[in-house]
Amino acid sequence: MNAAMEVSGDLTSLGLVQAAAAIAAGEVTSVDLTQAVLAAIRTHAKALNAFLWLDEERALETAASLDKAPRSERGKLHGVPLAHKDMFYSKGRISTCGSRLREDFRPSYTATVIERLEGEGAFAIGGLNMAEFAMNATGHNEYFGHCRNPWNRDYCPGGSSSGSGAAVAARLVYASLGSDTGGSVRLPSSMCGVTGLKPTQTRVSRHGVMPLAFSADNVGPLARSAQDCARMLSVVAGADPRDTTSSSEPVPDYEEALDGDLRGLKVGVPENYFLDGVSPDIMRAFEEALKVLEGRGAVLRRVTIPEMDAVVAYCNLLSRVEGATIHAQWMRSRPQDYGVPLNSRLYANLAVPAAAYVEALSRRGPVLRSVCRAVFTEVDVFVAPTIRIQVPTLAATDIAAGTGNAMDVFSPMSLNAVSSNTRPMNYLGLPSLSAPCGFDDNGMPVGLQIQGRPFSEARLLKIADAFQRDTSHHRKVPPMITA
């Protein structure tokens, strides 16, 4: 059977690795794939508002050029069309960062991760919608319009990589890069039913990527499966002399680790914090996921995650102060060009005492060591729901309309409630992956979040891949796409 048609007759239903394999085998061309995704985008673009810009002519020209390349010069992603959160710089191409302030910005250089993807034959066809300057967990954007969740357009797609989650889930692109400072890869992955990975801090270069909070920013993939995320990470990970914070830790073969064997693997189930106040339907999906892992040979163990009060306090301090610092000049010169959600977050952060910020920075290493000693001497990974609550609606979380609350940690519709399980991993710098594990009572996706010790991305991907071998959540398609 033609490999390109094994999933369905629609080329957009192929996963990233399948699409690359079909091109390598000569069963489809890059032009075929590009025409297929462009047709899907034309069909669903207005309903989802996932794209901020699209360059169809250049996309088809690039695809045609790649189809002529000698086989000896073809890389791991040769000919596969992608699209990314609109904050990854590409020389001369628009990069709005989801903001009025940068609606016409064209960078003079290209992000390292984009260069690496292009070096393996992938190319970007457009820029994806995102929260303004990557600063909210729900995916609202007052200026460019809210991105919509393909499972139900009334619900949040997750932020801040909203367009990435929606476009991958809706089969408009094969994979996407997002950024994650407090959950911005994992939240849209969970809400839209795709797989997303926040790597270890420093694992992936941030050169040429719009910053939000330099102590917590990460670049990671969103894709249909763990295998697809493994392929993306294998391309973009590794040291970069243009990003002096990037790690020189060797990059393993992530795909080679995907053997489905979890026998003896110790999986921690937190006794504190991460399961506090979880919605009953989310808990049911989580418990079913645990049974699947056990069926694959994993051993479940209860574990207490120490220092969580400190982690929560410190991660909020770091991201808020650094965000205000990065935006300070524009906050003084162009305050009217920021949307209401950013105004509600940025300006208050200027009042945070310097001593509190320095304390959060200085305590980071000791807190991480304490967590690793207590947790990873007992288990190999620990798991939790990616989001404790049901996917909220856009209306219920609209700060600009006065129906959402960005700062109230006790509100079930606050940004803090949505991201309570994701933000701690950014302060700790630990790798964290979200994989689809079911649906809530409203029919919206639920995510399983897996985290491990630093640089254990291969293990996280191995677990997610094994889980996906025995489940079909990641293969389900939103009803609006199949209608």
Tab-separated table of C-alpha atoms in Angstrom:
chain	number	residue	atom	x	y	z
A	1	MET	CA	0.000	0.000	0.000
A	2	ASN	CA	1.185	3.517	-0.756
A	3	ALA	CA	2.695	4.823	2.518
A	4	ALA	CA	1.182	8.234	1.909
A	5	MET	CA	-2.296	6.743	1.941
A	6	GLU	CA	-2.038	4.449	4.951
A	7	VAL	CA	-3.764	6.900	7.321
A	8	SER	CA	-6.400	8.128	4.862
A	9	GLY	CA	-6.778	9.374	1.324
A	10	ASP	CA	-6.173	12.920	2.561
A	11	LEU	CA	-2.506	13.915	2.541
A	12	THR	CA	-3.098	16.323	5.431
A	13	SER	CA	-3.862	13.362	7.707
A	14	LEU	CA	-0.259	12.165	7.525
A	15	GLY	CA	1.967	12.707	10.531
A	16	LEU	CA	5.229	14.593	10.152
A	17	VAL	CA	7.408	11.472	9.999
A	18	GLN	CA	4.955	9.811	7.583
A	19	ALA	CA	4.979	12.854	5.324
A	20	ALA	CA	8.789	12.973	5.245
A	21	ALA	CA	8.931	9.222	4.548
A	22	ALA	CA	6.407	9.483	1.721
A	23	ILE	CA	8.509	12.158	0.021
A	24	ALA	CA	11.717	10.177	0.569
A	25	ALA	CA	10.103	7.111	-1.002
A	26	GLY	CA	8.961	9.100	-4.022
A	27	GLU	CA	5.294	8.379	-3.288
A	28	VAL	CA	4.338	12.054	-2.996
A	29	THR	CA	6.057	15.321	-3.773
A	30	SER	CA	6.565	18.390	-1.668
A	31	VAL	CA	4.242	20.209	-4.048
A	32	ASP	CA	1.560	17.578	-3.383
A	33	LEU	CA	1.802	18.104	0.373
A	34	THR	CA	1.947	21.877	0.060
A	35	GLN	CA	-1.099	22.026	-2.177
A	36	ALA	CA	-2.970	19.774	0.257
A	37	VAL	CA	-2.279	21.936	3.308
A	38	LEU	CA	-2.949	25.163	1.425
A	39	ALA	CA	-6.341	23.806	0.374
A	40	ALA	CA	-7.094	22.875	3.988
A	41	ILE	CA	-6.040	26.328	5.150
A	42	ARG	CA	-8.333	27.998	2.618
A	43	THR	CA	-11.204	25.868	3.895
A	44	HIS	CA	-10.701	26.457	7.609
A	45	ALA	CA	-8.637	29.648	7.917
A	46	LYS	CA	-11.542	32.012	8.557
A	47	ALA	CA	-13.215	29.740	11.123
A	48	LEU	CA	-10.039	29.134	13.157
A	49	ASN	CA	-8.016	32.329	12.651
A	50	ALA	CA	-4.896	30.237	13.183
A	51	PHE	CA	-2.744	32.036	10.589
A	52	LEU	CA	-1.611	35.653	10.832
A	53	TRP	CA	-0.048	35.560	7.394
A	54	LEU	CA	0.372	33.061	4.583
A	55	ASP	CA	2.696	33.149	1.569
A	56	GLU	CA	1.185	30.650	-0.876
A	57	GLU	CA	3.284	31.672	-3.870
A	58	ARG	CA	6.592	31.347	-2.054
A	59	ALA	CA	5.478	28.081	-0.453
A	60	LEU	CA	4.747	26.468	-3.815
A	61	GLU	CA	7.954	27.816	-5.341
A	62	THR	CA	9.979	26.425	-2.446
A	63	ALA	CA	8.239	23.051	-2.679
A	64	ALA	CA	8.908	22.840	-6.416
A	65	SER	CA	12.566	23.687	-5.851
A	66	LEU	CA	12.915	21.043	-3.129
A	67	ASP	CA	11.379	18.411	-5.388
A	68	LYS	CA	14.280	18.953	-7.780
A	69	ALA	CA	16.970	18.493	-5.121
A	70	PRO	CA	19.247	15.439	-5.492
A	71	ARG	CA	18.426	12.623	-3.075
A	72	SER	CA	21.934	12.829	-1.643
A	73	GLU	CA	21.175	16.357	-0.413
A	74	ARG	CA	17.862	15.597	1.271
A	75	GLY	CA	17.484	15.850	5.041
A	76	LYS	CA	15.234	14.404	7.729
A	77	LEU	CA	12.305	16.669	6.887
A	78	HIS	CA	12.883	17.228	3.202
A	79	GLY	CA	9.970	18.899	1.469
A	80	VAL	CA	7.620	19.046	4.461
A	81	PRO	CA	5.677	22.325	4.835
A	82	LEU	CA	5.456	23.707	8.376
A	83	ALA	CA	4.275	26.902	10.057
A	84	HIS	CA	5.358	28.357	13.374
A	85	LYS	CA	4.236	30.714	16.083
A	86	ASP	CA	4.817	34.164	14.613
A	87	MET	CA	7.818	35.017	16.788
A	88	PHE	CA	10.559	32.932	15.168
A	89	TYR	CA	12.599	35.331	13.085
A	90	SER	CA	13.296	34.686	9.419
A	91	LYS	CA	15.348	37.301	7.611
A	92	GLY	CA	13.161	39.696	5.651
A	93	ARG	CA	9.878	37.963	6.502
A	94	ILE	CA	7.193	39.450	8.714
A	95	SER	CA	7.269	38.500	12.400
A	96	THR	CA	4.433	40.210	14.255
A	97	CYS	CA	4.927	38.580	17.668
A	98	GLY	CA	1.141	38.801	17.866
A	99	SER	CA	1.298	42.533	18.593
A	100	ARG	CA	0.402	45.903	17.103
A	101	LEU	CA	3.888	47.028	18.115
A	102	ARG	CA	5.475	44.631	15.623
A	103	GLU	CA	2.815	44.320	12.945
A	104	ASP	CA	5.345	45.384	10.272
A	105	PHE	CA	8.552	44.033	11.837
A	106	ARG	CA	10.918	42.252	9.448
A	107	PRO	CA	14.051	40.930	11.189
A	108	SER	CA	17.494	41.178	9.617
A	109	TYR	CA	18.530	37.660	10.697
A	110	THR	CA	17.092	34.168	11.043
A	111	ALA	CA	16.508	32.141	14.197
A	112	THR	CA	18.851	29.187	14.678
A	113	VAL	CA	15.937	26.746	14.982
A	114	ILE	CA	14.512	27.929	11.645
A	115	GLU	CA	17.923	27.539	10.004
A	116	ARG	CA	18.192	23.998	11.376
A	117	LEU	CA	14.750	23.015	10.112
A	118	GLU	CA	15.524	24.480	6.695
A	119	GLY	CA	18.848	22.653	6.727
A	120	GLU	CA	16.898	19.384	6.946
A	121	GLY	CA	14.573	20.402	4.102
A	122	ALA	CA	11.513	21.749	5.944
A	123	PHE	CA	10.100	25.176	5.144
A	124	ALA	CA	7.581	27.608	6.632
A	125	ILE	CA	4.486	28.596	4.655
A	126	GLY	CA	3.274	31.298	7.043
A	127	GLY	CA	3.095	32.651	10.573
A	128	LEU	CA	0.666	31.359	13.184
A	129	ASN	CA	-1.542	33.310	15.554
A	130	MET	CA	-0.389	33.720	19.141
A	131	ALA	CA	-1.157	35.618	22.306
A	132	GLU	CA	0.217	39.157	22.195
A	133	PHE	CA	3.946	38.916	22.934
A	134	ALA	CA	3.297	35.351	24.156
A	135	MET	CA	1.708	36.604	27.375
A	136	ASN	CA	-1.420	34.618	28.087
A	137	ALA	CA	-2.439	31.032	28.645
A	138	THR	CA	-5.751	31.065	26.803
A	139	GLY	CA	-4.930	32.270	23.288
A	140	HIS	CA	-6.803	35.582	23.271
A	141	ASN	CA	-5.496	38.285	20.941
A	142	GLU	CA	-7.362	41.586	20.816
A	143	TYR	CA	-5.504	43.023	17.845
A	144	PHE	CA	-5.355	40.120	15.383
A	145	GLY	CA	-8.457	38.371	16.695
A	146	HIS	CA	-8.706	35.307	18.900
A	147	CYS	CA	-7.533	31.980	17.567
A	148	ARG	CA	-10.238	29.302	17.827
A	149	ASN	CA	-10.110	25.723	19.073
A	150	PRO	CA	-10.912	23.295	16.229
A	151	TRP	CA	-12.730	20.959	18.643
A	152	ASN	CA	-15.184	23.738	19.497
A	153	ARG	CA	-14.707	27.301	18.316
A	154	ASP	CA	-16.217	28.738	21.510
A	155	TYR	CA	-13.427	27.272	23.639
A	156	CYS	CA	-9.858	28.404	24.283
A	157	PRO	CA	-7.167	26.926	22.021
A	158	GLY	CA	-4.585	27.481	24.741
A	159	GLY	CA	-1.807	30.009	24.789
A	160	SER	CA	0.372	31.454	24.029
A	161	SER	CA	1.154	29.174	21.041
A	162	SER	CA	-2.539	29.156	20.124
A	163	GLY	CA	-2.144	29.027	16.355
A	164	SER	CA	0.360	26.191	16.618
A	165	GLY	CA	-2.003	24.016	18.651
A	166	ALA	CA	-5.017	24.783	16.470
A	167	ALA	CA	-3.205	24.400	13.137
A	168	VAL	CA	-1.601	21.065	14.033
A	169	ALA	CA	-4.864	19.687	15.443
A	170	ALA	CA	-6.842	20.856	12.409
A	171	ARG	CA	-4.374	19.193	10.010
A	172	LEU	CA	-3.371	22.549	8.498
A	173	VAL	CA	0.345	21.857	9.102
A	174	TYR	CA	2.334	18.728	9.956
A	175	ALA	CA	4.089	20.264	12.967
A	176	SER	CA	4.986	23.616	14.451
A	177	LEU	CA	7.446	25.305	16.776
A	178	GLY	CA	6.110	27.123	19.805
A	179	SER	CA	7.634	28.804	22.826
A	180	ASP	CA	7.039	27.852	26.455
A	181	THR	CA	7.665	30.230	29.353
A	182	GLY	CA	4.906	28.998	31.649
A	183	GLY	CA	3.196	26.319	29.572
A	184	SER	CA	2.774	27.931	26.167
A	185	VAL	CA	3.622	24.733	24.264
A	186	ARG	CA	1.897	22.310	26.623
A	187	LEU	CA	-1.322	24.271	27.201
A	188	PRO	CA	-2.357	24.522	23.526
A	189	SER	CA	-1.197	20.935	23.050
A	190	SER	CA	-3.524	19.827	25.834
A	191	MET	CA	-6.485	22.001	24.829
A	192	CYS	CA	-6.241	21.131	21.125
A	193	GLY	CA	-5.403	17.441	21.520
A	194	VAL	CA	-1.860	17.325	20.127
A	195	THR	CA	1.543	16.371	21.541
A	196	GLY	CA	3.860	19.133	22.758
A	197	LEU	CA	7.265	19.150	24.409
A	198	LYS	CA	8.977	21.776	26.533
A	199	PRO	CA	12.614	20.642	26.560
A	200	THR	CA	15.098	21.133	29.376
A	201	GLN	CA	16.061	24.761	29.800
A	202	THR	CA	19.064	25.400	27.454
A	203	ARG	CA	18.401	22.272	25.343
A	204	VAL	CA	17.279	24.337	22.300
A	205	SER	CA	18.774	27.614	21.073
A	206	ARG	CA	16.698	30.750	21.553
A	207	HIS	CA	18.716	32.901	19.149
A	208	GLY	CA	16.323	34.795	16.894
A	209	VAL	CA	13.256	34.017	19.003
A	210	MET	CA	11.260	36.831	20.598
A	211	PRO	CA	12.029	36.783	24.349
A	212	LEU	CA	9.439	36.873	27.105
A	213	ALA	CA	11.366	35.942	30.257
A	214	PHE	CA	14.974	34.941	29.649
A	215	SER	CA	15.169	32.739	32.743
A	216	ALA	CA	12.188	30.636	31.684
A	217	ASP	CA	11.861	30.789	27.875
A	218	ASN	CA	12.033	27.528	25.939
A	219	VAL	CA	11.491	26.479	22.317
A	220	GLY	CA	9.652	23.233	21.657
A	221	PRO	CA	7.644	21.311	19.055
A	222	LEU	CA	3.906	20.703	18.735
A	223	ALA	CA	2.995	17.761	16.511
A	224	ARG	CA	0.534	14.902	16.034
A	225	SER	CA	2.560	12.319	17.971
A	226	ALA	CA	5.544	11.704	20.216
A	227	GLN	CA	7.412	10.295	17.236
A	228	ASP	CA	6.856	13.512	15.301
A	229	CYS	CA	8.043	15.580	18.280
A	230	ALA	CA	11.146	13.366	18.509
A	231	ARG	CA	11.975	14.101	14.871
A	232	MET	CA	11.509	17.850	15.387
A	233	LEU	CA	13.607	17.918	18.555
A	234	SER	CA	16.401	15.920	16.938
A	235	VAL	CA	16.689	18.676	14.330
A	236	VAL	CA	16.519	21.798	16.509
A	237	ALA	CA	18.295	20.682	19.721
A	238	GLY	CA	21.959	21.284	20.476
A	239	ALA	CA	24.523	23.934	21.289
A	240	ASP	CA	24.538	27.209	19.391
A	241	PRO	CA	27.423	29.699	19.616
A	242	ARG	CA	24.943	32.520	18.974
A	243	ASP	CA	23.068	31.572	22.165
A	244	THR	CA	25.610	31.366	24.959
A	245	THR	CA	22.961	29.931	27.291
A	246	SER	CA	22.467	26.870	25.093
A	247	SER	CA	23.816	23.594	26.457
A	248	SER	CA	26.660	21.579	24.963
A	249	GLU	CA	25.078	18.376	26.300
A	250	PRO	CA	25.169	15.789	23.454
A	251	VAL	CA	21.928	15.359	21.508
A	252	PRO	CA	20.797	11.710	21.545
A	253	ASP	CA	18.837	9.917	18.835
A	254	TYR	CA	15.377	10.606	20.197
A	255	GLU	CA	13.597	8.368	17.719
A	256	GLU	CA	15.817	5.400	18.565
A	257	ALA	CA	14.481	5.537	22.138
A	258	LEU	CA	10.906	4.884	20.973
A	259	ASP	CA	10.792	1.125	21.544
A	260	GLY	CA	7.490	0.883	23.460
A	261	ASP	CA	9.109	-0.913	26.399
A	262	LEU	CA	8.208	0.574	29.791
A	263	ARG	CA	8.926	-2.526	31.862
A	264	GLY	CA	10.261	-1.554	35.270
A	265	LEU	CA	10.041	2.167	34.610
A	266	LYS	CA	9.048	3.937	37.829
A	267	VAL	CA	6.331	6.535	37.296
A	268	GLY	CA	5.557	8.924	40.146
A	269	VAL	CA	2.021	10.047	40.922
A	270	PRO	CA	2.173	13.235	43.019
A	271	GLU	CA	0.559	13.246	46.442
A	272	ASN	CA	0.673	17.026	46.665
A	273	TYR	CA	-0.033	20.107	44.552
A	274	PHE	CA	-0.465	18.699	41.017
A	275	LEU	CA	-3.732	16.866	41.696
A	276	ASP	CA	-5.242	19.525	43.969
A	277	GLY	CA	-8.717	20.525	42.782
A	278	VAL	CA	-8.616	18.468	39.590
A	279	SER	CA	-12.014	18.270	37.853
A	280	PRO	CA	-13.590	14.799	38.214
A	281	ASP	CA	-13.669	14.180	34.437
A	282	ILE	CA	-10.023	15.220	34.125
A	283	MET	CA	-9.137	12.850	36.963
A	284	ARG	CA	-10.941	9.975	35.240
A	285	ALA	CA	-8.928	10.532	32.060
A	286	PHE	CA	-5.719	10.748	34.098
A	287	GLU	CA	-6.446	7.515	35.959
A	288	GLU	CA	-7.206	5.722	32.693
A	289	ALA	CA	-3.866	6.937	31.354
A	290	LEU	CA	-2.104	5.513	34.392
A	291	LYS	CA	-3.674	2.114	33.670
A	292	VAL	CA	-2.306	2.237	30.118
A	293	LEU	CA	1.192	2.954	31.421
A	294	GLU	CA	0.895	0.085	33.891
A	295	GLY	CA	-0.219	-2.178	31.057
A	296	ARG	CA	3.017	-1.330	29.267
A	297	GLY	CA	5.052	-2.418	32.297
A	298	ALA	CA	5.463	0.849	34.207
A	299	VAL	CA	5.432	0.731	38.006
A	300	LEU	CA	3.369	3.442	39.715
A	301	ARG	CA	4.633	4.996	42.932
A	302	ARG	CA	3.244	7.772	45.077
A	303	VAL	CA	5.678	10.637	45.428
A	304	THR	CA	5.766	13.990	47.202
A	305	ILE	CA	7.162	16.914	45.221
A	306	PRO	CA	8.991	19.184	47.697
A	307	GLU	CA	9.386	22.967	47.651
A	308	MET	CA	6.166	23.596	45.683
A	309	ASP	CA	5.219	26.722	47.654
A	310	ALA	CA	8.598	28.216	46.826
A	311	VAL	CA	8.472	27.053	43.197
A	312	VAL	CA	5.080	28.662	42.588
A	313	ALA	CA	6.081	31.951	44.198
A	314	TYR	CA	9.450	32.157	42.492
A	315	CYS	CA	8.323	31.192	38.987
A	316	ASN	CA	5.723	33.971	39.038
A	317	LEU	CA	8.315	36.500	40.207
A	318	LEU	CA	10.839	35.647	37.519
A	319	SER	CA	8.500	35.741	34.546
A	320	ARG	CA	6.723	38.899	35.660
A	321	VAL	CA	9.821	40.956	36.389
A	322	GLU	CA	11.721	39.826	33.310
A	323	GLY	CA	8.698	40.449	31.090
A	324	ALA	CA	8.373	43.987	32.414
A	325	THR	CA	12.105	44.544	31.934
A	326	ILE	CA	12.038	43.450	28.302
A	327	HIS	CA	9.066	45.702	27.563
A	328	ALA	CA	10.041	48.676	29.723
A	329	GLN	CA	10.996	51.007	26.862
A	330	TRP	CA	7.818	50.352	24.859
A	331	MET	CA	5.747	50.579	28.058
A	332	ARG	CA	7.041	54.135	28.442
A	333	SER	CA	6.873	55.213	24.806
A	334	ARG	CA	3.878	53.303	23.381
A	335	PRO	CA	1.630	52.213	26.248
A	336	GLN	CA	-1.499	52.704	24.137
A	337	ASP	CA	-0.385	49.938	21.748
A	338	TYR	CA	-0.570	47.186	24.374
A	339	GLY	CA	-3.784	45.238	24.783
A	340	VAL	CA	-5.720	45.118	28.037
A	341	PRO	CA	-4.406	41.663	29.082
A	342	LEU	CA	-0.795	42.826	28.847
A	343	ASN	CA	-1.499	46.088	30.614
A	344	SER	CA	-3.073	44.128	33.464
A	345	ARG	CA	0.102	42.085	33.858
A	346	LEU	CA	3.071	44.225	32.843
A	347	TYR	CA	2.674	47.505	34.702
A	348	ALA	CA	2.073	45.995	38.136
A	349	ASN	CA	5.307	44.057	37.766
A	350	LEU	CA	7.378	47.247	37.818
A	351	ALA	CA	6.597	47.441	41.534
A	352	VAL	CA	8.160	44.078	42.422
A	353	PRO	CA	11.124	44.677	44.798
A	354	ALA	CA	14.566	43.910	43.374
A	355	ALA	CA	15.372	41.830	46.450
A	356	ALA	CA	12.450	39.512	45.710
A	357	TYR	CA	13.615	38.986	42.128
A	358	VAL	CA	17.208	38.295	43.161
A	359	GLU	CA	15.968	35.848	45.789
A	360	ALA	CA	13.967	33.970	43.134
A	361	LEU	CA	17.064	33.746	40.932
A	362	SER	CA	19.461	32.727	43.697
A	363	ARG	CA	17.137	30.045	45.075
A	364	ARG	CA	16.587	28.379	41.718
A	365	GLY	CA	19.566	26.029	41.831
A	366	PRO	CA	19.057	24.855	45.429
A	367	VAL	CA	15.328	24.307	44.867
A	368	LEU	CA	15.999	22.285	41.696
A	369	ARG	CA	18.554	20.132	43.511
A	370	SER	CA	16.104	19.547	46.347
A	371	VAL	CA	13.354	18.464	43.951
A	372	CYS	CA	15.649	16.170	41.976
A	373	ARG	CA	17.026	14.505	45.114
A	374	ALA	CA	13.591	13.890	46.576
A	375	VAL	CA	11.824	12.825	43.389
A	376	PHE	CA	14.250	11.301	40.907
A	377	THR	CA	15.956	9.055	43.409
A	378	GLU	CA	12.549	7.410	43.879
A	379	VAL	CA	11.038	7.502	40.381
A	380	ASP	CA	12.159	8.004	36.802
A	381	VAL	CA	9.431	10.502	35.913
A	382	PHE	CA	6.312	11.926	37.465
A	383	VAL	CA	2.991	12.573	35.771
A	384	ALA	CA	-0.077	14.771	36.235
A	385	PRO	CA	-2.885	16.272	34.184
A	386	THR	CA	-1.509	19.061	32.022
A	387	ILE	CA	-4.476	21.242	33.031
A	388	ARG	CA	-6.474	20.591	36.189
A	389	ILE	CA	-9.713	22.128	34.941
A	390	GLN	CA	-11.890	21.619	31.871
A	391	VAL	CA	-10.918	23.637	28.815
A	392	PRO	CA	-12.531	27.052	29.472
A	393	THR	CA	-14.442	29.085	26.922
A	394	LEU	CA	-12.970	32.153	25.281
A	395	ALA	CA	-15.821	34.239	26.674
A	396	ALA	CA	-15.249	33.139	30.265
A	397	THR	CA	-11.545	34.037	30.136
A	398	ASP	CA	-11.713	37.287	28.136
A	399	ILE	CA	-9.863	39.803	30.298
A	400	ALA	CA	-10.450	42.659	27.853
A	401	ALA	CA	-14.210	42.075	28.044
A	402	GLY	CA	-14.093	41.906	31.829
A	403	THR	CA	-15.031	38.220	32.054
A	404	GLY	CA	-11.584	36.854	32.840
A	405	ASN	CA	-9.128	37.455	35.659
A	406	ALA	CA	-5.419	37.275	34.963
A	407	MET	CA	-4.134	37.539	38.484
A	408	ASP	CA	-6.644	35.983	40.913
A	409	VAL	CA	-5.174	32.566	41.729
A	410	PHE	CA	-8.440	31.522	43.364
A	411	SER	CA	-10.589	32.133	40.302
A	412	PRO	CA	-11.311	28.965	38.285
A	413	MET	CA	-11.073	31.044	35.115
A	414	SER	CA	-7.799	32.798	35.899
A	415	LEU	CA	-4.667	32.323	33.839
A	416	ASN	CA	-3.000	30.980	36.971
A	417	ALA	CA	-5.636	28.260	37.333
A	418	VAL	CA	-5.146	27.191	33.720
A	419	SER	CA	-1.353	27.030	33.973
A	420	SER	CA	-0.893	25.889	37.574
A	421	ASN	CA	0.574	22.514	36.555
A	422	THR	CA	2.786	23.814	33.761
A	423	ARG	CA	4.479	26.912	35.209
A	424	PRO	CA	6.520	25.104	37.902
A	425	MET	CA	8.489	23.211	35.238
A	426	ASN	CA	9.733	26.471	33.752
A	427	TYR	CA	11.189	27.654	37.054
A	428	LEU	CA	12.786	24.254	37.617
A	429	GLY	CA	13.961	24.054	34.017
A	430	LEU	CA	12.817	20.424	33.747
A	431	PRO	CA	11.657	18.818	30.498
A	432	SER	CA	7.888	18.375	30.337
A	433	LEU	CA	5.662	16.790	27.693
A	434	SER	CA	1.895	16.904	27.165
A	435	ALA	CA	0.167	14.085	25.279
A	436	PRO	CA	-3.571	13.660	24.579
A	437	CYS	CA	-5.168	11.235	27.052
A	438	GLY	CA	-8.910	11.640	26.629
A	439	PHE	CA	-11.751	14.137	26.611
A	440	ASP	CA	-13.604	16.055	29.301
A	441	ASP	CA	-17.371	16.092	29.795
A	442	ASN	CA	-17.679	18.888	27.216
A	443	GLY	CA	-15.911	16.837	24.557
A	444	MET	CA	-12.715	18.868	24.790
A	445	PRO	CA	-9.239	17.261	24.886
A	446	VAL	CA	-7.391	16.380	28.096
A	447	GLY	CA	-3.597	16.227	28.357
A	448	LEU	CA	-1.264	13.933	30.278
A	449	GLN	CA	1.837	15.815	31.442
A	450	ILE	CA	5.085	13.863	31.917
A	451	GLN	CA	8.228	15.372	33.467
A	452	GLY	CA	11.675	14.032	34.204
A	453	ARG	CA	15.151	14.972	35.319
A	454	PRO	CA	17.185	17.458	33.221
A	455	PHE	CA	17.960	16.294	29.669
A	456	SER	CA	15.641	13.275	29.888
A	457	GLU	CA	13.628	14.217	26.807
A	458	ALA	CA	14.295	10.812	25.235
A	459	ARG	CA	12.636	9.115	28.207
A	460	LEU	CA	9.599	11.400	28.097
A	461	LEU	CA	9.182	10.781	24.388
A	462	LYS	CA	9.599	7.032	24.934
A	463	ILE	CA	6.785	7.033	27.503
A	464	ALA	CA	4.468	9.163	25.375
A	465	ASP	CA	5.138	6.996	22.327
A	466	ALA	CA	4.416	3.812	24.283
A	467	PHE	CA	1.186	5.369	25.551
A	468	GLN	CA	0.195	6.315	22.010
A	469	ARG	CA	0.789	2.779	20.763
A	470	ASP	CA	-2.067	1.629	23.016
A	471	THR	CA	-4.409	4.622	22.651
A	472	SER	CA	-5.990	6.544	19.795
A	473	HIS	CA	-6.566	9.969	21.372
A	474	HIS	CA	-3.755	11.552	19.359
A	475	ARG	CA	-5.192	10.246	16.089
A	476	LYS	CA	-8.674	11.687	16.560
A	477	VAL	CA	-9.633	14.564	14.307
A	478	PRO	CA	-11.828	17.527	15.319
A	479	PRO	CA	-15.386	17.129	13.946
A	480	MET	CA	-15.270	20.412	12.030
A	481	ILE	CA	-12.366	19.082	9.955
A	482	THR	CA	-14.155	15.890	8.934
A	483	ALA	CA	-17.579	17.502	8.388
